[in-house]
PDB file of C-alpha atoms and ligand atoms in Angstrom:
ATOM      1  CA  UNK K   1      11.231 -24.324  32.682  1.00  0.00           C
ATOM      2  CA  UNK K   2      11.621 -22.724  29.352  1.00  0.00           C
ATOM      3  CA  UNK K   3       9.767 -23.612  26.203  1.00  0.00           C
ATOM      4  CA  UNK K   4      11.947 -23.899  23.183  1.00  0.00           C
ATOM      5  CA  UNK K   5      10.313 -23.524  19.823  1.00  0.00           C
ATOM      6  CA  UNK K   6      12.589 -24.726  17.092  1.00  0.00           C
ATOM      7  CA  UNK K   7      10.213 -23.595  14.391  1.00  0.00           C
ATOM      8  CA  UNK K   8       9.767 -27.170  13.187  1.00  0.00           C
ATOM      9  CA  UNK K   9       6.428 -28.866  13.680  1.00  0.00           C
ATOM     10  CA  UNK K  10       5.229 -26.145  15.970  1.00  0.00           C
ATOM     11  CA  UNK K  11       2.021 -24.189  15.687  1.00  0.00           C
ATOM     12  CA  UNK K  12       3.728 -20.903  16.382  1.00  0.00           C
ATOM     13  CA  UNK K  13       2.931 -18.313  13.778  1.00  0.00           C
ATOM     14  CA  UNK K  14       6.180 -17.734  12.061  1.00  0.00           C
ATOM     15  CA  UNK K  15       7.546 -14.549  10.637  1.00  0.00           C
ATOM     16  CA  UNK K  16       9.465 -16.525   8.071  1.00  0.00           C
ATOM     17  CA  UNK K  17       8.853 -15.129   4.618  1.00  0.00           C
ATOM     18  CA  UNK K  18       7.996 -18.468   3.020  1.00  0.00           C
ATOM     19  CA  UNK K  19       5.026 -19.107   5.351  1.00  0.00           C
ATOM     20  CA  UNK K  20       1.722 -17.450   4.361  1.00  0.00           C
ATOM     21  CA  UNK K  21      -0.323 -15.692   7.070  1.00  0.00           C
ATOM     22  CA  UNK K  22      -2.084 -17.975   9.552  1.00  0.00           C
ATOM     23  CA  UNK K  23      -0.191 -21.104   8.461  1.00  0.00           C
ATOM     24  CA  UNK K  24       2.047 -23.384  10.544  1.00  0.00           C
ATOM     25  CA  UNK K  25       4.781 -25.711   9.359  1.00  0.00           C
ATOM     26  CA  UNK K  26       4.432 -29.455   9.342  1.00  0.00           C
ATOM     27  CA  UNK K  27       6.949 -32.149   8.479  1.00  0.00           C
ATOM     28  CA  UNK K  28       4.159 -34.737   8.034  1.00  0.00           C
ATOM     29  CA  UNK K  29       2.070 -35.160   4.949  1.00  0.00           C
ATOM     30  CA  UNK K  30      -1.523 -35.134   6.243  1.00  0.00           C
ATOM     31  CA  UNK K  31      -4.182 -36.869   4.140  1.00  0.00           C
ATOM     32  CA  UNK K  32      -7.305 -34.816   3.460  1.00  0.00           C
ATOM     33  CA  UNK K  33      -9.950 -36.484   1.309  1.00  0.00           C
ATOM     34  CA  UNK K  34     -13.653 -35.706   1.108  1.00  0.00           C
ATOM     35  CA  UNK K  35     -14.494 -39.339   0.306  1.00  0.00           C
ATOM     36  CA  UNK K  36     -13.006 -42.777  -0.233  1.00  0.00           C
ATOM     37  CA  UNK K  37      -9.754 -43.245  -2.138  1.00  0.00           C
ATOM     38  CA  UNK K  38     -10.529 -44.369  -5.683  1.00  0.00           C
ATOM     39  CA  UNK K  39      -8.224 -47.065  -7.064  1.00  0.00           C
ATOM     40  CA  UNK K  40      -7.515 -46.551 -10.753  1.00  0.00           C
ATOM     41  CA  UNK K  41      -5.658 -49.315 -12.628  1.00  0.00           C
ATOM     42  CA  UNK K  42      -3.045 -47.752 -14.884  1.00  0.00           C
ATOM     43  CA  UNK K  43      -4.461 -49.480 -17.976  1.00  0.00           C
ATOM     44  CA  UNK K  44      -7.811 -47.755 -17.261  1.00  0.00           C
ATOM     45  CA  UNK K  45      -6.332 -44.342 -16.449  1.00  0.00           C
ATOM     46  CA  UNK K  46      -6.777 -41.427 -18.833  1.00  0.00           C
ATOM     47  CA  UNK K  47      -6.562 -37.661 -18.744  1.00  0.00           C
ATOM     48  CA  UNK K  48      -8.813 -35.490 -20.924  1.00  0.00           C
ATOM     49  CA  UNK K  49      -8.883 -31.801 -21.792  1.00  0.00           C
ATOM     50  CA  UNK K  50     -12.345 -30.751 -22.973  1.00  0.00           C
ATOM     51  CA  UNK K  51     -12.555 -27.376 -24.679  1.00  0.00           C
ATOM     52  CA  UNK K  52     -15.521 -25.003 -24.537  1.00  0.00           C
ATOM     53  CA  UNK K  53     -16.955 -26.564 -27.726  1.00  0.00           C
ATOM     54  CA  UNK K  54     -16.791 -30.054 -26.243  1.00  0.00           C
ATOM     55  CA  UNK K  55     -13.771 -31.207 -28.253  1.00  0.00           C
ATOM     56  CA  UNK K  56     -11.747 -33.719 -26.248  1.00  0.00           C
ATOM     57  CA  UNK K  57      -8.005 -34.420 -26.210  1.00  0.00           C
ATOM     58  CA  UNK K  58      -6.995 -37.469 -24.174  1.00  0.00           C
ATOM     59  CA  UNK K  59      -3.828 -39.246 -23.050  1.00  0.00           C
ATOM     60  CA  UNK K  60      -3.649 -42.776 -21.700  1.00  0.00           C
ATOM     61  CA  UNK K  61      -1.042 -43.657 -19.076  1.00  0.00           C
ATOM     62  CA  UNK K  62       1.659 -44.578 -21.601  1.00  0.00           C
ATOM     63  CA  UNK K  63       1.045 -41.481 -23.709  1.00  0.00           C
ATOM     64  CA  UNK K  64       1.084 -39.289 -20.609  1.00  0.00           C
ATOM     65  CA  UNK K  65       4.390 -40.776 -19.448  1.00  0.00           C
ATOM     66  CA  UNK K  66       5.909 -40.287 -22.900  1.00  0.00           C
ATOM     67  CA  UNK K  67       5.401 -36.502 -22.577  1.00  0.00           C
ATOM     68  CA  UNK K  68       8.308 -34.356 -21.326  1.00  0.00           C
ATOM     69  CA  UNK K  69       8.611 -34.795 -17.550  1.00  0.00           C
ATOM     70  CA  UNK K  70       9.657 -32.162 -15.027  1.00  0.00           C
ATOM     71  CA  UNK K  71      11.048 -32.394 -11.515  1.00  0.00           C
ATOM     72  CA  UNK K  72       9.849 -29.566  -9.319  1.00  0.00           C
ATOM     73  CA  UNK K  73      10.185 -28.506  -5.694  1.00  0.00           C
ATOM     74  CA  UNK K  74       7.392 -26.413  -4.198  1.00  0.00           C
ATOM     75  CA  UNK K  75       5.801 -25.277  -0.928  1.00  0.00           C
ATOM     76  CA  UNK K  76       2.200 -26.392  -0.336  1.00  0.00           C
ATOM     77  CA  UNK K  77      -0.398 -24.698   1.852  1.00  0.00           C
ATOM     78  CA  UNK K  78      -3.627 -26.321   3.067  1.00  0.00           C
ATOM     79  CA  UNK K  79      -6.612 -24.199   4.058  1.00  0.00           C
ATOM     80  CA  UNK K  80      -6.694 -26.156   7.367  1.00  0.00           C
ATOM     81  CA  UNK K  81      -3.499 -24.172   8.091  1.00  0.00           C
ATOM     82  CA  UNK K  82      -0.646 -26.624   7.599  1.00  0.00           C
ATOM     83  CA  UNK K  83       2.114 -25.786   5.187  1.00  0.00           C
ATOM     84  CA  UNK K  84       4.826 -28.105   3.971  1.00  0.00           C
ATOM     85  CA  UNK K  85       7.905 -26.556   2.439  1.00  0.00           C
ATOM     86  CA  UNK K  86      10.222 -27.919  -0.224  1.00  0.00           C
ATOM     87  CA  UNK K  87       8.109 -30.853  -1.427  1.00  0.00           C
ATOM     88  CA  UNK K  88       9.600 -32.651  -4.442  1.00  0.00           C
ATOM     89  CA  UNK K  89       7.509 -33.999  -7.297  1.00  0.00           C
ATOM     90  CA  UNK K  90       7.771 -35.259 -10.862  1.00  0.00           C
ATOM     91  CA  UNK K  91       5.133 -34.841 -13.528  1.00  0.00           C
ATOM     92  CA  UNK K  92       3.969 -33.105 -16.672  1.00  0.00           C
ATOM     93  CA  UNK K  93       3.585 -29.327 -16.815  1.00  0.00           C
ATOM     94  CA  UNK K  94       0.081 -28.176 -17.765  1.00  0.00           C
ATOM     95  CA  UNK K  95       1.824 -26.048 -20.429  1.00  0.00           C
ATOM     96  CA  UNK K  96       2.840 -29.290 -22.130  1.00  0.00           C
ATOM     97  CA  UNK K  97      -0.727 -30.635 -22.112  1.00  0.00           C
ATOM     98  CA  UNK K  98      -2.024 -27.383 -23.628  1.00  0.00           C
ATOM     99  CA  UNK K  99       0.546 -27.185 -26.441  1.00  0.00           C
ATOM    100  CA  UNK K 100      -1.960 -28.243 -29.105  1.00  0.00           C
ATOM    101  CA  UNK K 101      -5.164 -27.052 -27.435  1.00  0.00           C
ATOM    102  CA  UNK K 102      -6.951 -24.136 -29.037  1.00  0.00           C
ATOM    103  CA  UNK K 103      -9.274 -22.420 -26.624  1.00  0.00           C
ATOM    104  CA  UNK K 104     -10.354 -18.882 -25.899  1.00  0.00           C
ATOM    105  CA  UNK K 105     -11.913 -19.766 -22.537  1.00  0.00           C
ATOM    106  CA  UNK K 106     -10.319 -18.178 -19.455  1.00  0.00           C
ATOM    107  CA  UNK K 107     -11.597 -20.556 -16.755  1.00  0.00           C
ATOM    108  CA  UNK K 108     -11.318 -24.230 -16.022  1.00  0.00           C
ATOM    109  CA  UNK K 109     -12.986 -26.894 -13.938  1.00  0.00           C
ATOM    110  CA  UNK K 110     -10.574 -29.577 -12.759  1.00  0.00           C
ATOM    111  CA  UNK K 111     -12.077 -33.071 -12.484  1.00  0.00           C
ATOM    112  CA  UNK K 112     -10.895 -36.077 -10.522  1.00  0.00           C
ATOM    113  CA  UNK K 113     -11.859 -39.745 -10.368  1.00  0.00           C
ATOM    114  CA  UNK K 114     -14.467 -40.041  -7.628  1.00  0.00           C
ATOM    115  CA  UNK K 115     -16.220 -36.862  -8.756  1.00  0.00           C
ATOM    116  CA  UNK K 116     -14.124 -34.148  -7.068  1.00  0.00           C
ATOM    117  CA  UNK K 117     -14.140 -30.796  -8.861  1.00  0.00           C
ATOM    118  CA  UNK K 118     -12.363 -27.490  -8.301  1.00  0.00           C
ATOM    119  CA  UNK K 119     -12.167 -24.328 -10.392  1.00  0.00           C
ATOM    120  CA  UNK K 120      -8.892 -22.676 -11.403  1.00  0.00           C
ATOM    121  CA  UNK K 121      -8.413 -19.831 -13.928  1.00  0.00           C
ATOM    122  CA  UNK K 122      -6.438 -21.048 -16.955  1.00  0.00           C
ATOM    123  CA  UNK K 123      -3.687 -18.466 -16.359  1.00  0.00           C
ATOM    124  CA  UNK K 124      -3.028 -20.070 -12.968  1.00  0.00           C
ATOM    125  CA  UNK K 125      -2.291 -23.406 -14.636  1.00  0.00           C
ATOM    126  CA  UNK K 126       0.122 -22.100 -17.293  1.00  0.00           C
ATOM    127  CA  UNK K 127       3.640 -20.608 -17.417  1.00  0.00           C
ATOM    128  CA  UNK K 128       5.142 -23.267 -15.166  1.00  0.00           C
ATOM    129  CA  UNK K 129       2.615 -22.749 -12.364  1.00  0.00           C
ATOM    130  CA  UNK K 130       0.976 -26.205 -12.308  1.00  0.00           C
ATOM    131  CA  UNK K 131       1.605 -29.867 -13.094  1.00  0.00           C
ATOM    132  CA  UNK K 132      -0.050 -33.255 -13.224  1.00  0.00           C
ATOM    133  CA  UNK K 133       2.289 -35.141 -10.871  1.00  0.00           C
ATOM    134  CA  UNK K 134       2.724 -38.914 -10.556  1.00  0.00           C
ATOM    135  CA  UNK K 135       5.786 -39.047  -8.287  1.00  0.00           C
ATOM    136  CA  UNK K 136       6.284 -37.629  -4.797  1.00  0.00           C
ATOM    137  CA  UNK K 137       9.628 -37.679  -2.997  1.00  0.00           C
ATOM    138  CA  UNK K 138      11.041 -40.079  -5.589  1.00  0.00           C
ATOM    139  CA  UNK K 139       8.253 -42.676  -5.200  1.00  0.00           C
ATOM    140  CA  UNK K 140       5.059 -43.300  -7.173  1.00  0.00           C
ATOM    141  CA  UNK K 141       2.394 -41.038  -5.675  1.00  0.00           C
ATOM    142  CA  UNK K 142       0.525 -42.980  -2.980  1.00  0.00           C
ATOM    143  CA  UNK K 143      -3.208 -43.496  -3.719  1.00  0.00           C
ATOM    144  CA  UNK K 144      -4.178 -41.576  -0.554  1.00  0.00           C
ATOM    145  CA  UNK K 145      -2.275 -38.573  -1.870  1.00  0.00           C
ATOM    146  CA  UNK K 146      -3.889 -38.778  -5.291  1.00  0.00           C
ATOM    147  CA  UNK K 147      -2.040 -41.489  -7.198  1.00  0.00           C
ATOM    148  CA  UNK K 148      -1.798 -42.442  -9.997  1.00  0.00           C
ATOM    149  CA  UNK K 149      -1.668 -38.691 -10.610  1.00  0.00           C
ATOM    150  CA  UNK K 150      -2.832 -35.425  -9.086  1.00  0.00           C
ATOM    151  CA  UNK K 151      -2.862 -31.789  -9.995  1.00  0.00           C
ATOM    152  CA  UNK K 152      -0.296 -29.646  -8.141  1.00  0.00           C
ATOM    153  CA  UNK K 153      -1.015 -25.885  -8.161  1.00  0.00           C
ATOM    154  CA  UNK K 154       1.244 -24.802  -5.311  1.00  0.00           C
ATOM    155  CA  UNK K 155       0.544 -21.054  -5.391  1.00  0.00           C
ATOM    156  CA  UNK K 156      -3.114 -21.662  -4.460  1.00  0.00           C
ATOM    157  CA  UNK K 157      -4.476 -23.425  -1.349  1.00  0.00           C
ATOM    158  CA  UNK K 158      -4.002 -27.161  -1.700  1.00  0.00           C
ATOM    159  CA  UNK K 159      -7.714 -27.967  -2.162  1.00  0.00           C
ATOM    160  CA  UNK K 160      -7.200 -26.705  -5.741  1.00  0.00           C
ATOM    161  CA  UNK K 161      -4.659 -29.516  -6.268  1.00  0.00           C
ATOM    162  CA  UNK K 162      -7.175 -32.206  -7.214  1.00  0.00           C
ATOM    163  CA  UNK K 163      -6.158 -35.753  -6.354  1.00  0.00           C
ATOM    164  CA  UNK K 164      -6.804 -38.602  -8.840  1.00  0.00           C
ATOM    165  CA  UNK K 165      -7.099 -35.909 -11.485  1.00  0.00           C
ATOM    166  CA  UNK K 166      -8.493 -37.027 -14.823  1.00  0.00           C
ATOM    167  CA  UNK K 167      -9.381 -33.911 -16.705  1.00  0.00           C
ATOM    168  CA  UNK K 168      -9.570 -30.203 -17.305  1.00  0.00           C
ATOM    169  CA  UNK K 169     -12.770 -28.699 -18.663  1.00  0.00           C
ATOM    170  CA  UNK K 170     -12.515 -25.279 -20.292  1.00  0.00           C
ATOM    171  CA  UNK K 171     -15.192 -22.781 -19.219  1.00  0.00           C
ATOM    172  CA  UNK K 172     -16.150 -19.350 -20.555  1.00  0.00           C
ATOM    173  CA  UNK K 173     -17.226 -18.301 -17.067  1.00  0.00           C
ATOM    174  CA  UNK K 174     -15.957 -19.119 -13.604  1.00  0.00           C
ATOM    175  CA  UNK K 175     -18.025 -21.760 -11.804  1.00  0.00           C
ATOM    176  CA  UNK K 176     -17.603 -23.171  -8.292  1.00  0.00           C
ATOM    177  CA  UNK K 177     -16.295 -26.713  -7.731  1.00  0.00           C
ATOM    178  CA  UNK K 178     -16.877 -29.018  -4.763  1.00  0.00           C
ATOM    179  CA  UNK K 179     -15.404 -26.965  -1.903  1.00  0.00           C
ATOM    180  CA  UNK K 180     -16.200 -23.643  -3.547  1.00  0.00           C
ATOM    181  CA  UNK K 181     -19.911 -24.658  -3.546  1.00  0.00           C
ATOM    182  CA  UNK K 182     -19.498 -25.261   0.191  1.00  0.00           C
ATOM    183  CA  UNK K 183     -18.248 -21.726   0.832  1.00  0.00           C
ATOM    184  CA  UNK K 184     -14.555 -21.868   0.088  1.00  0.00           C
ATOM    185  CA  UNK K 185     -12.994 -19.032  -1.860  1.00  0.00           C
ATOM    186  CA  UNK K 186     -13.339 -19.061  -5.651  1.00  0.00           C
ATOM    187  CA  UNK K 187      -9.607 -18.272  -6.058  1.00  0.00           C
ATOM    188  CA  UNK K 188      -7.792 -19.338  -2.881  1.00  0.00           C
ATOM    189  CA  UNK K 189      -4.565 -17.316  -2.682  1.00  0.00           C
ATOM    190  CA  UNK K 190      -2.820 -18.317   0.584  1.00  0.00           C
ATOM    191  CA  UNK K 191      -0.762 -15.103   0.641  1.00  0.00           C
ATOM    192  CA  UNK K 192      -3.994 -13.070   0.735  1.00  0.00           C
ATOM    193  CA  UNK K 193      -5.627 -15.601   3.077  1.00  0.00           C
ATOM    194  CA  UNK K 194      -8.485 -16.227   0.683  1.00  0.00           C
ATOM    195  CA  UNK K 195      -9.885 -19.183   2.595  1.00  0.00           C
ATOM    196  CA  UNK K 196     -13.627 -18.578   2.385  1.00  0.00           C
ATOM    197  CA  UNK K 197     -16.087 -16.655   0.251  1.00  0.00           C
ATOM    198  CA  UNK K 198     -15.676 -12.961   0.955  1.00  0.00           C
ATOM    199  CA  UNK K 199     -12.052 -13.204   2.174  1.00  0.00           C
TER     200      UNK K 199
HETATM  201  N1  MTE V 201     -10.056 -35.632  -5.482  1.00  0.00           N
HETATM  202  C1  MTE V 201      -9.784 -34.919  -4.369  1.00  0.00           C
HETATM  203  N2  MTE V 201      -8.764 -34.050  -4.406  1.00  0.00           N
HETATM  204  C2  MTE V 201      -8.470 -33.318  -3.308  1.00  0.00           C
HETATM  205  C3  MTE V 201      -9.221 -33.440  -2.124  1.00  0.00           C
HETATM  206  C4  MTE V 201     -10.291 -34.354  -2.121  1.00  0.00           C
HETATM  207  O1  MTE V 201     -11.006 -34.509  -1.115  1.00  0.00           O
HETATM  208  N3  MTE V 201     -10.543 -35.090  -3.265  1.00  0.00           N
HETATM  209  N4  MTE V 201      -8.905 -32.660  -1.014  1.00  0.00           N
HETATM  210  C5  MTE V 201      -8.160 -31.425  -1.277  1.00  0.00           C
HETATM  211  C6  MTE V 201      -7.642 -30.820  -0.068  1.00  0.00           C
HETATM  212  S1  MTE V 201      -8.701 -29.938   0.889  1.00  0.00           S
HETATM  213  C7  MTE V 201      -6.317 -30.849   0.232  1.00  0.00           C
HETATM  214  S2  MTE V 201      -5.655 -29.996   1.530  1.00  0.00           S
HETATM  215  C8  MTE V 201      -5.406 -31.719  -0.520  1.00  0.00           C
HETATM  216  C9  MTE V 201      -4.847 -32.753   0.415  1.00  0.00           C
HETATM  217  O2  MTE V 201      -3.917 -33.534  -0.253  1.00  0.00           O
HETATM  218  P1  MTE V 201      -3.197 -34.674   0.560  1.00  0.00           P
HETATM  219  O3  MTE V 201      -4.273 -35.589   1.095  1.00  0.00           O
HETATM  220  O4  MTE V 201      -2.279 -35.319  -0.403  1.00  0.00           O
HETATM  221  O5  MTE V 201      -2.476 -33.975   1.680  1.00  0.00           O
HETATM  222  O6  MTE V 201      -6.018 -32.400  -1.591  1.00  0.00           O
HETATM  223  C10 MTE V 201      -7.017 -31.673  -2.250  1.00  0.00           C
HETATM  224  N5  MTE V 201      -7.432 -32.448  -3.380  1.00  0.00           N
HETATM  225 MO1   MO V 202      -7.247 -28.677   2.342  1.00  0.00          MO
END
């Protein structure tokens, strides 16, 4: 008997160049949540950028949807070692949200409904590197996957892509969020396998 590995759905470590070290491919979309799924009615939803002086800029759902929208296709990599290639999303680039924000702070804390937090340097959110997405695979983002809207920062491990995202807080200094407090890496580059503190 021979074992045929097609490269799809298998756990074999692949030499394919689009798969970071230690990751395997999945065709599923696993759900990973540290707590219950918050349900946010769209008429209660808002997104707020808070600068380092405490000044707030907010969008309600209608205002957010009136911003320029982008379709994007990206690979995502979870620290639990699954990767999913070519995922398609629609949402607002973080660049768009920061167009009228004046800040000299280099770090951010991302906040989500339900209390989730994760830290991302501002540079890693700008220049087309991150979005607040409301649509996955042509459908409204399912609540389990972060709907109404989630952050998508595909070049970092997926725990940085906060589900049910509702704000970005500007910080002068880097601070750990929820998983980072628990020992996960402060930056989380999948290509350098920065899973845990000290990696
Ligand atoms: N608010 C919130 N966002 C979160 C999480 C969470 O528990 N709460 N888990 C993170 C982790 S570890 C991963 S891998 C992805 C999982 O997203 P998914 O459930 O859509 O696959 O969401 C990230 N964003
Ligand atoms: Mo994860």
